[in-house]
PDB file of C-alpha atoms and ligand atoms in Angstrom:
ATOM      1  CA  MET A   1       0.370  -0.182  -0.128  1.00 78.00           C
ATOM      2  CA  ARG A   2       1.435   3.434  -0.471  1.00 92.00           C
ATOM      3  CA  LYS A   3       2.073   6.134   1.885  1.00 94.00           C
ATOM      4  CA  LYS A   4      -0.748   8.277   3.179  1.00 96.00           C
ATOM      5  CA  ILE A   5       0.804  11.638   3.911  1.00 97.00           C
ATOM      6  CA  VAL A   6      -0.557  14.964   5.382  1.00 97.00           C
ATOM      7  CA  ALA A   7       1.478  17.773   5.336  1.00 98.00           C
ATOM      8  CA  GLY A   8       1.264  20.986   6.946  1.00 98.00           C
ATOM      9  CA  ASN A   9       2.882  24.027   4.750  1.00 98.00           C
ATOM     10  CA  TRP A  10       3.037  26.740   7.325  1.00 98.00           C
ATOM     11  CA  LYS A  11       4.315  29.121   4.546  1.00 98.00           C
ATOM     12  CA  MET A  12       5.542  32.836   5.976  1.00 98.00           C
ATOM     13  CA  ASN A  13       3.060  32.539   9.141  1.00 98.00           C
ATOM     14  CA  LEU A  14       3.743  32.253  12.857  1.00 98.00           C
ATOM     15  CA  THR A  15       6.462  33.695  14.869  1.00 98.00           C
ATOM     16  CA  TYR A  16       9.070  31.576  16.353  1.00 98.00           C
ATOM     17  CA  SER A  17       7.107  30.889  19.786  1.00 98.00           C
ATOM     18  CA  GLU A  18       4.010  30.802  17.877  1.00 98.00           C
ATOM     19  CA  GLY A  19       5.375  28.044  15.670  1.00 98.00           C
ATOM     20  CA  VAL A  20       7.027  25.573  18.482  1.00 98.00           C
ATOM     21  CA  SER A  21       3.707  26.091  20.466  1.00 98.00           C
ATOM     22  CA  LEU A  22       1.706  25.022  17.046  1.00 98.00           C
ATOM     23  CA  ALA A  23       3.771  21.731  16.789  1.00 98.00           C
ATOM     24  CA  GLU A  24       3.684  21.299  20.557  1.00 97.00           C
ATOM     25  CA  GLU A  25       0.085  21.082  20.500  1.00 97.00           C
ATOM     26  CA  ILE A  26      -0.094  18.881  17.743  1.00 96.00           C
ATOM     27  CA  CYS A  27       2.452  16.491  18.617  1.00 94.00           C
ATOM     28  CA  LYS A  28       1.268  16.428  22.028  1.00 92.00           C
ATOM     29  CA  ARG A  29      -2.514  15.854  20.780  1.00 91.00           C
ATOM     30  CA  LEU A  30      -1.556  13.015  18.530  1.00 89.00           C
ATOM     31  CA  ASN A  31       0.502  11.048  20.986  1.00 87.00           C
ATOM     32  CA  GLU A  32      -2.575  11.389  23.497  1.00 84.00           C
ATOM     33  CA  ALA A  33      -4.532   9.672  20.564  1.00 76.00           C
ATOM     34  CA  GLY A  34      -1.988   6.749  20.609  1.00 68.00           C
ATOM     35  CA  VAL A  35      -1.538   8.015  17.038  1.00 56.00           C
ATOM     36  CA  LYS A  36       2.094   6.510  16.923  1.00 51.00           C
ATOM     37  CA  ASN A  37       0.876   3.193  17.592  1.00 53.00           C
ATOM     38  CA  LEU A  38      -1.335   3.140  14.781  1.00 52.00           C
ATOM     39  CA  ASP A  39       0.143   2.247  11.607  1.00 57.00           C
ATOM     40  CA  LEU A  40      -3.091   3.078   9.669  1.00 60.00           C
ATOM     41  CA  MET A  41      -2.982   6.767  10.165  1.00 79.00           C
ATOM     42  CA  PRO A  42      -0.990   9.040   7.612  1.00 92.00           C
ATOM     43  CA  GLU A  43       2.375  10.111   8.084  1.00 94.00           C
ATOM     44  CA  VAL A  44       2.413  13.505   9.359  1.00 96.00           C
ATOM     45  CA  LEU A  45       5.021  16.239   7.789  1.00 98.00           C
ATOM     46  CA  PHE A  46       5.311  19.957   9.092  1.00 98.00           C
ATOM     47  CA  PHE A  47       6.807  22.747   6.455  1.00 98.00           C
ATOM     48  CA  PRO A  48       7.616  25.514   9.035  1.00 98.00           C
ATOM     49  CA  PRO A  49       9.691  28.359   8.271  1.00 98.00           C
ATOM     50  CA  TYR A  50      13.229  28.162   7.730  1.00 98.00           C
ATOM     51  CA  ILE A  51      14.267  29.317  11.876  1.00 98.00           C
ATOM     52  CA  HIS A  52      11.265  26.982  13.230  1.00 98.00           C
ATOM     53  CA  LEU A  53      12.588  24.007  11.461  1.00 98.00           C
ATOM     54  CA  SER A  54      15.420  22.734  13.625  1.00 98.00           C
ATOM     55  CA  GLN A  55      13.045  22.858  16.784  1.00 98.00           C
ATOM     56  CA  VAL A  56      10.193  21.744  14.899  1.00 98.00           C
ATOM     57  CA  THR A  57      12.061  18.863  14.174  1.00 98.00           C
ATOM     58  CA  LYS A  58      13.356  17.736  17.556  1.00 97.00           C
ATOM     59  CA  ILE A  59       9.514  18.219  18.751  1.00 97.00           C
ATOM     60  CA  SER A  60       8.410  15.750  15.877  1.00 94.00           C
ATOM     61  CA  GLU A  61      11.577  13.321  16.319  1.00 91.00           C
ATOM     62  CA  GLY A  62       9.519  11.832  19.469  1.00 81.00           C
ATOM     63  CA  LEU A  63       6.638  10.464  17.656  1.00 87.00           C
ATOM     64  CA  LYS A  64       6.592   7.585  14.830  1.00 85.00           C
ATOM     65  CA  GLY A  65       5.565   8.758  11.453  1.00 90.00           C
ATOM     66  CA  VAL A  66       6.236  12.617  12.203  1.00 94.00           C
ATOM     67  CA  PHE A  67       8.738  14.304  10.022  1.00 97.00           C
ATOM     68  CA  SER A  68       9.605  17.736   9.166  1.00 98.00           C
ATOM     69  CA  GLY A  69      10.839  19.197   6.071  1.00 98.00           C
ATOM     70  CA  ALA A  70      11.373  23.151   4.598  1.00 98.00           C
ATOM     71  CA  GLN A  71       9.730  24.929   2.170  1.00 98.00           C
ATOM     72  CA  ASN A  72      12.546  25.201  -0.201  1.00 98.00           C
ATOM     73  CA  CYS A  73      16.438  25.064  -0.551  1.00 98.00           C
ATOM     74  CA  HIS A  74      19.214  26.885  -2.694  1.00 98.00           C
ATOM     75  CA  THR A  75      20.220  24.533  -5.524  1.00 98.00           C
ATOM     76  CA  GLU A  76      24.084  24.969  -4.255  1.00 98.00           C
ATOM     77  CA  PRO A  77      25.541  23.278  -1.330  1.00 98.00           C
ATOM     78  CA  LYS A  78      27.121  26.099   0.505  1.00 98.00           C
ATOM     79  CA  GLY A  79      28.488  30.253  -0.263  1.00 98.00           C
ATOM     80  CA  ALA A  80      28.181  33.903  -1.364  1.00 98.00           C
ATOM     81  CA  TYR A  81      24.548  33.744  -1.861  1.00 98.00           C
ATOM     82  CA  THR A  82      23.294  35.810   1.123  1.00 98.00           C
ATOM     83  CA  GLY A  83      20.210  34.999   2.918  1.00 97.00           C
ATOM     84  CA  GLU A  84      19.654  31.445   1.212  1.00 98.00           C
ATOM     85  CA  ILE A  85      19.307  27.990   2.687  1.00 98.00           C
ATOM     86  CA  SER A  86      21.454  24.845   1.289  1.00 98.00           C
ATOM     87  CA  ALA A  87      20.049  21.416   1.438  1.00 98.00           C
ATOM     88  CA  PRO A  88      23.158  19.910   3.616  1.00 98.00           C
ATOM     89  CA  MET A  89      21.957  22.401   5.798  1.00 98.00           C
ATOM     90  CA  ILE A  90      18.485  21.496   5.998  1.00 98.00           C
ATOM     91  CA  LYS A  91      19.533  18.028   6.500  1.00 98.00           C
ATOM     92  CA  SER A  92      21.996  18.883   9.600  1.00 98.00           C
ATOM     93  CA  THR A  93      18.779  20.013  11.304  1.00 98.00           C
ATOM     94  CA  GLY A  94      17.275  16.332  11.112  1.00 98.00           C
ATOM     95  CA  ALA A  95      14.600  17.791   8.695  1.00 98.00           C
ATOM     96  CA  THR A  96      13.327  14.822   6.212  1.00 98.00           C
ATOM     97  CA  HIS A  97      11.989  16.889   3.409  1.00 98.00           C
ATOM     98  CA  VAL A  98      11.545  19.759   1.350  1.00 98.00           C
ATOM     99  CA  LEU A  99       8.987  21.633  -0.720  1.00 98.00           C
ATOM    100  CA  VAL A 100       9.894  22.066  -4.238  1.00 98.00           C
ATOM    101  CA  GLY A 101       8.369  23.994  -6.610  1.00 98.00           C
ATOM    102  CA  HIS A 102       5.469  25.795  -4.601  1.00 98.00           C
ATOM    103  CA  SER A 103       3.706  27.648  -6.869  1.00 98.00           C
ATOM    104  CA  GLU A 104       4.381  30.778  -4.849  1.00 98.00           C
ATOM    105  CA  ARG A 105       8.101  30.437  -5.476  1.00 98.00           C
ATOM    106  CA  ARG A 106       7.509  29.844  -9.071  1.00 97.00           C
ATOM    107  CA  ALA A 107       5.089  33.125  -9.264  1.00 97.00           C
ATOM    108  CA  TYR A 108       7.253  35.334  -6.590  1.00 97.00           C
ATOM    109  CA  PHE A 109      10.387  33.869  -7.176  1.00 97.00           C
ATOM    110  CA  GLY A 110      10.895  32.948 -10.735  1.00 96.00           C
ATOM    111  CA  GLU A 111      11.463  29.628 -10.238  1.00 98.00           C
ATOM    112  CA  ASP A 112      11.817  27.609 -13.533  1.00 97.00           C
ATOM    113  CA  ASP A 113      12.003  24.245 -14.616  1.00 97.00           C
ATOM    114  CA  GLN A 114      15.665  24.090 -15.078  1.00 97.00           C
ATOM    115  CA  MET A 115      15.669  25.751 -11.182  1.00 98.00           C
ATOM    116  CA  LEU A 116      13.610  23.107  -9.967  1.00 98.00           C
ATOM    117  CA  VAL A 117      15.444  20.093 -11.516  1.00 98.00           C
ATOM    118  CA  ALA A 118      18.738  21.581  -9.501  1.00 98.00           C
ATOM    119  CA  LYS A 119      16.545  21.803  -6.374  1.00 98.00           C
ATOM    120  CA  VAL A 120      15.531  18.431  -6.482  1.00 98.00           C
ATOM    121  CA  LYS A 121      19.033  16.571  -7.516  1.00 98.00           C
ATOM    122  CA  ALA A 122      20.293  18.963  -4.311  1.00 98.00           C
ATOM    123  CA  ALA A 123      17.448  17.571  -2.041  1.00 98.00           C
ATOM    124  CA  LEU A 124      18.069  13.667  -3.106  1.00 98.00           C
ATOM    125  CA  GLU A 125      21.744  14.431  -2.985  1.00 98.00           C
ATOM    126  CA  ASN A 126      21.218  15.124   0.785  1.00 98.00           C
ATOM    127  CA  GLU A 127      18.822  12.216   1.018  1.00 98.00           C
ATOM    128  CA  LEU A 128      15.779  14.902   1.466  1.00 98.00           C
ATOM    129  CA  ILE A 129      12.706  13.656  -0.014  1.00 98.00           C
ATOM    130  CA  PRO A 130      11.563  16.630  -2.342  1.00 98.00           C
ATOM    131  CA  VAL A 131       7.527  17.022  -2.347  1.00 98.00           C
ATOM    132  CA  PHE A 132       7.456  18.447  -5.840  1.00 98.00           C
ATOM    133  CA  CYS A 133       4.519  20.884  -6.682  1.00 98.00           C
ATOM    134  CA  CYS A 134       2.486  21.294  -9.835  1.00 98.00           C
ATOM    135  CA  GLY A 135      -0.677  22.716 -10.994  1.00 98.00           C
ATOM    136  CA  GLU A 136      -1.912  24.629 -13.344  1.00 98.00           C
ATOM    137  CA  LYS A 137      -3.550  28.323 -13.180  1.00 97.00           C
ATOM    138  CA  LEU A 138      -6.747  29.344 -13.555  1.00 97.00           C
ATOM    139  CA  PRO A 139      -6.975  30.787 -17.202  1.00 97.00           C
ATOM    140  CA  GLU A 140      -4.835  27.469 -18.313  1.00 97.00           C
ATOM    141  CA  ARG A 141      -8.322  25.431 -16.670  1.00 97.00           C
ATOM    142  CA  GLU A 142     -10.643  27.446 -18.632  1.00 97.00           C
ATOM    143  CA  LYS A 143      -8.931  26.983 -21.609  1.00 97.00           C
ATOM    144  CA  GLU A 144      -8.741  23.135 -20.870  1.00 97.00           C
ATOM    145  CA  ASN A 145      -5.613  23.069 -20.969  1.00 97.00           C
ATOM    146  CA  HIS A 146      -4.294  22.033 -17.081  1.00 98.00           C
ATOM    147  CA  PHE A 147      -3.596  18.138 -18.351  1.00 98.00           C
ATOM    148  CA  GLU A 148      -0.848  19.755 -20.703  1.00 98.00           C
ATOM    149  CA  VAL A 149       0.441  22.036 -17.967  1.00 98.00           C
ATOM    150  CA  VAL A 150       0.891  19.538 -15.166  1.00 98.00           C
ATOM    151  CA  ARG A 151       2.476  17.168 -18.083  1.00 98.00           C
ATOM    152  CA  ALA A 152       5.090  19.543 -18.740  1.00 98.00           C
ATOM    153  CA  GLN A 153       5.652  20.276 -15.189  1.00 98.00           C
ATOM    154  CA  ILE A 154       6.031  16.743 -14.352  1.00 98.00           C
ATOM    155  CA  GLU A 155       8.290  15.856 -17.248  1.00 98.00           C
ATOM    156  CA  ASN A 156      10.709  18.841 -17.152  1.00 98.00           C
ATOM    157  CA  GLY A 157      10.960  18.704 -13.414  1.00 98.00           C
ATOM    158  CA  ILE A 158      11.130  15.273 -12.062  1.00 98.00           C
ATOM    159  CA  PHE A 159      11.147  12.728 -15.377  1.00 98.00           C
ATOM    160  CA  TRP A 160      14.450  13.141 -15.409  1.00 98.00           C
ATOM    161  CA  LEU A 161      15.333  10.879 -12.513  1.00 98.00           C
ATOM    162  CA  ASP A 162      16.225   7.108 -12.594  1.00 98.00           C
ATOM    163  CA  GLU A 163      13.877   4.759 -11.215  1.00 97.00           C
ATOM    164  CA  THR A 164      16.026   4.624  -7.840  1.00 97.00           C
ATOM    165  CA  GLY A 165      15.828   8.558  -7.709  1.00 98.00           C
ATOM    166  CA  PHE A 166      12.020   9.066  -8.279  1.00 98.00           C
ATOM    167  CA  GLU A 167      11.376   6.539  -6.247  1.00 97.00           C
ATOM    168  CA  ASN A 168      12.269   9.045  -3.193  1.00 98.00           C
ATOM    169  CA  VAL A 169       9.653  11.565  -4.465  1.00 98.00           C
ATOM    170  CA  VAL A 170       6.542  12.652  -3.612  1.00 98.00           C
ATOM    171  CA  ILE A 171       4.018  14.798  -5.724  1.00 98.00           C
ATOM    172  CA  ALA A 172       1.885  17.540  -4.614  1.00 98.00           C
ATOM    173  CA  TYR A 173      -0.904  18.492  -7.160  1.00 98.00           C
ATOM    174  CA  GLU A 174      -1.760  22.184  -6.087  1.00 98.00           C
ATOM    175  CA  PRO A 175      -4.429  23.961  -8.714  1.00 98.00           C
ATOM    176  CA  VAL A 176      -3.068  27.502  -8.567  1.00 97.00           C
ATOM    177  CA  TRP A 177      -6.956  28.473  -8.206  1.00 97.00           C
ATOM    178  CA  ALA A 178      -7.481  26.478  -5.483  1.00 96.00           C
ATOM    179  CA  ILE A 179      -4.758  27.774  -3.305  1.00 96.00           C
ATOM    180  CA  GLY A 180      -5.822  30.077  -0.252  1.00 94.00           C
ATOM    181  CA  THR A 181      -8.946  31.074  -2.204  1.00 95.00           C
ATOM    182  CA  GLY A 182     -11.639  28.796  -0.193  1.00 92.00           C
ATOM    183  CA  VAL A 183     -12.289  27.618  -3.539  1.00 94.00           C
ATOM    184  CA  THR A 184     -11.179  23.512  -3.495  1.00 95.00           C
ATOM    185  CA  ALA A 185     -10.857  21.395  -6.507  1.00 96.00           C
ATOM    186  CA  SER A 186     -14.011  18.781  -6.630  1.00 97.00           C
ATOM    187  CA  PRO A 187     -13.263  15.421  -5.511  1.00 97.00           C
ATOM    188  CA  GLU A 188     -13.792  14.413  -8.659  1.00 98.00           C
ATOM    189  CA  GLN A 189     -11.614  17.283 -10.589  1.00 98.00           C
ATOM    190  CA  ALA A 190      -8.642  16.030  -8.365  1.00 98.00           C
ATOM    191  CA  GLN A 191      -9.147  12.313  -8.526  1.00 98.00           C
ATOM    192  CA  GLU A 192      -9.222  12.894 -12.767  1.00 98.00           C
ATOM    193  CA  MET A 193      -5.826  14.800 -12.535  1.00 98.00           C
ATOM    194  CA  HIS A 194      -4.194  12.552  -9.813  1.00 98.00           C
ATOM    195  CA  ALA A 195      -5.386   9.386 -12.093  1.00 98.00           C
ATOM    196  CA  PHE A 196      -3.682  11.404 -14.682  1.00 98.00           C
ATOM    197  CA  ILE A 197      -0.331  12.081 -13.076  1.00 98.00           C
ATOM    198  CA  ARG A 198      -0.242   8.490 -12.243  1.00 98.00           C
ATOM    199  CA  LYS A 199      -0.616   7.251 -15.390  1.00 98.00           C
ATOM    200  CA  LEU A 200       2.060   9.487 -16.738  1.00 98.00           C
ATOM    201  CA  ILE A 201       4.106   7.555 -14.419  1.00 98.00           C
ATOM    202  CA  LYS A 202       3.279   4.112 -15.308  1.00 98.00           C
ATOM    203  CA  GLU A 203       4.151   5.083 -18.797  1.00 98.00           C
ATOM    204  CA  LYS A 204       7.555   6.551 -17.919  1.00 98.00           C
ATOM    205  CA  TYR A 205       8.469   3.969 -14.667  1.00 98.00           C
ATOM    206  CA  GLY A 206       5.967   1.181 -14.709  1.00 98.00           C
ATOM    207  CA  ASP A 207       3.304  -0.156 -13.254  1.00 97.00           C
ATOM    208  CA  ASP A 208       5.266  -0.825  -9.444  1.00 97.00           C
ATOM    209  CA  LEU A 209       6.659   2.574  -9.447  1.00 97.00           C
ATOM    210  CA  ALA A 210       3.595   4.174 -10.299  1.00 98.00           C
ATOM    211  CA  GLU A 211       1.114   2.277  -7.241  1.00 97.00           C
ATOM    212  CA  LYS A 212       4.078   3.480  -5.020  1.00 97.00           C
ATOM    213  CA  THR A 213       4.225   7.300  -5.626  1.00 98.00           C
ATOM    214  CA  THR A 214       1.997   9.429  -3.054  1.00 98.00           C
ATOM    215  CA  ILE A 215       0.055  11.982  -4.802  1.00 98.00           C
ATOM    216  CA  LEU A 216      -1.043  14.603  -2.299  1.00 98.00           C
ATOM    217  CA  TYR A 217      -3.924  17.532  -3.175  1.00 98.00           C
ATOM    218  CA  GLY A 218      -3.542  20.785  -2.015  1.00 98.00           C
ATOM    219  CA  GLY A 219      -5.675  23.836  -2.319  1.00 97.00           C
ATOM    220  CA  SER A 220      -7.975  24.851   0.210  1.00 96.00           C
ATOM    221  CA  CYS A 221      -7.964  21.576   1.958  1.00 97.00           C
ATOM    222  CA  ASN A 222      -9.915  21.641   4.874  1.00 97.00           C
ATOM    223  CA  PRO A 223     -11.579  19.619   8.087  1.00 97.00           C
ATOM    224  CA  LYS A 224     -14.633  19.795   6.301  1.00 97.00           C
ATOM    225  CA  ASN A 225     -13.555  18.631   2.550  1.00 97.00           C
ATOM    226  CA  ALA A 226     -10.848  16.780   3.393  1.00 97.00           C
ATOM    227  CA  ALA A 227     -12.314  13.094   3.935  1.00 97.00           C
ATOM    228  CA  SER A 228     -14.259  13.135   0.346  1.00 98.00           C
ATOM    229  CA  LEU A 229     -10.915  13.936  -1.296  1.00 98.00           C
ATOM    230  CA  PHE A 230      -9.063  11.534   0.693  1.00 97.00           C
ATOM    231  CA  SER A 231     -11.556   8.932  -0.415  1.00 97.00           C
ATOM    232  CA  GLN A 232     -10.673   9.274  -3.856  1.00 98.00           C
ATOM    233  CA  ASP A 233      -8.292   6.024  -5.236  1.00 97.00           C
ATOM    234  CA  ASP A 234      -5.339   8.161  -6.334  1.00 98.00           C
ATOM    235  CA  VAL A 235      -5.420  11.178  -3.665  1.00 98.00           C
ATOM    236  CA  ASP A 236      -3.021   9.797  -0.995  1.00 98.00           C
ATOM    237  CA  GLY A 237      -3.436  12.869   1.320  1.00 97.00           C
ATOM    238  CA  GLY A 238      -2.666  16.729   1.570  1.00 98.00           C
ATOM    239  CA  LEU A 239      -0.484  19.559   1.288  1.00 98.00           C
ATOM    240  CA  ILE A 240      -2.500  21.854   3.729  1.00 98.00           C
ATOM    241  CA  GLY A 241      -1.350  25.563   3.676  1.00 98.00           C
ATOM    242  CA  GLY A 242      -4.053  27.671   6.038  1.00 97.00           C
ATOM    243  CA  ALA A 243      -5.866  24.705   7.916  1.00 98.00           C
ATOM    244  CA  SER A 244      -2.232  23.481   8.715  1.00 98.00           C
ATOM    245  CA  LEU A 245      -2.144  26.880  11.299  1.00 98.00           C
ATOM    246  CA  LYS A 246      -4.480  25.923  13.592  1.00 98.00           C
ATOM    247  CA  ALA A 247      -3.908  22.289  15.544  1.00 97.00           C
ATOM    248  CA  ASP A 248      -7.871  21.769  15.716  1.00 96.00           C
ATOM    249  CA  ASP A 249      -8.228  21.777  12.216  1.00 97.00           C
ATOM    250  CA  PHE A 250      -5.106  20.153  11.268  1.00 97.00           C
ATOM    251  CA  ILE A 251      -5.600  17.577  13.701  1.00 94.00           C
ATOM    252  CA  GLU A 252      -9.569  17.094  11.993  1.00 94.00           C
ATOM    253  CA  ILE A 253      -7.872  16.849   8.590  1.00 96.00           C
ATOM    254  CA  ILE A 254      -5.537  14.032   9.916  1.00 94.00           C
ATOM    255  CA  LYS A 255      -8.107  11.681  10.998  1.00 91.00           C
ATOM    256  CA  SER A 256      -9.996  12.253   7.932  1.00 92.00           C
ATOM    257  CA  PHE A 257      -8.596   9.231   6.364  1.00 85.00           C
TER     258      PHE A 257
HETATM  259  P1  PGA B   1      -3.800  26.183   0.913  1.00 57.79           P
HETATM  260  O1  PGA B   1      -2.448  26.269   0.822  1.00 57.79           O
HETATM  261  O2  PGA B   1      -4.253  25.069   2.044  1.00 57.79           O
HETATM  262  O3  PGA B   1      -3.970  27.555   2.204  1.00 57.79           O
HETATM  263  O4  PGA B   1      -4.718  26.464   0.171  1.00 57.79           O
HETATM  264  C1  PGA B   1      -2.164  24.655   0.419  1.00 57.79           C
HETATM  265  C2  PGA B   1      -0.500  24.847  -0.343  1.00 57.79           C
HETATM  266  O5  PGA B   1      -0.248  26.150  -0.656  1.00 57.79           O
HETATM  267  O6  PGA B   1      -0.050  24.397   0.225  1.00 57.79           O
END
């Protein structure tokens, strides 16, 4: 069975102490719920801001199936890149994952396919699991071009990997029109795109790897709609923004499987 994941992308929210309190509260409640002993529960990931990462990793380390990651990384391991953070630095905190190609990084920081290839490479070289984000913008869906847009993002961003590399990648489908808007993709829309992505993987890497690849949905996922999204055959969990900032909501979403 492929891995189910619920991931919280905190984006640029929460001060250090607020972030630490949130991670502590969520982990405490997962622990009380006995979640660490329930293999049926999804893996839980925190993607806090960089400066919170080391402490959030320490907090999550006590719980089986709870991990943390960075929201971005630089392509180079070190050097004169003022203000940047490298994959080896992220790894050195004990974090295990890194988001690559979030639509906000693509839109506001000019991240293109070539840069994302280098970031995926940097992540894997440092034994970090890249959570590779893809998704179309509203005009692209309106023109019914969404499948082609996502196909190009995936082919250009991760299909250069060999099987061993690809095995360590998680995909997050996040339609840009659904991110932070309150407009969620319907379960049918999510399923349709996830099935399409899995078909691409099958054609490229074969049945086994396609069946094993975790594909998350992201975009206004909340406690009310999570269960219907997660019940779709090819939706293996969620990448949660706004609703990951409240312990109650995030816990509810984790329990939606
Ligand atoms: P949202 O964000 O849940 O607030 O829509 C999701 C994301 O951008 O990862």
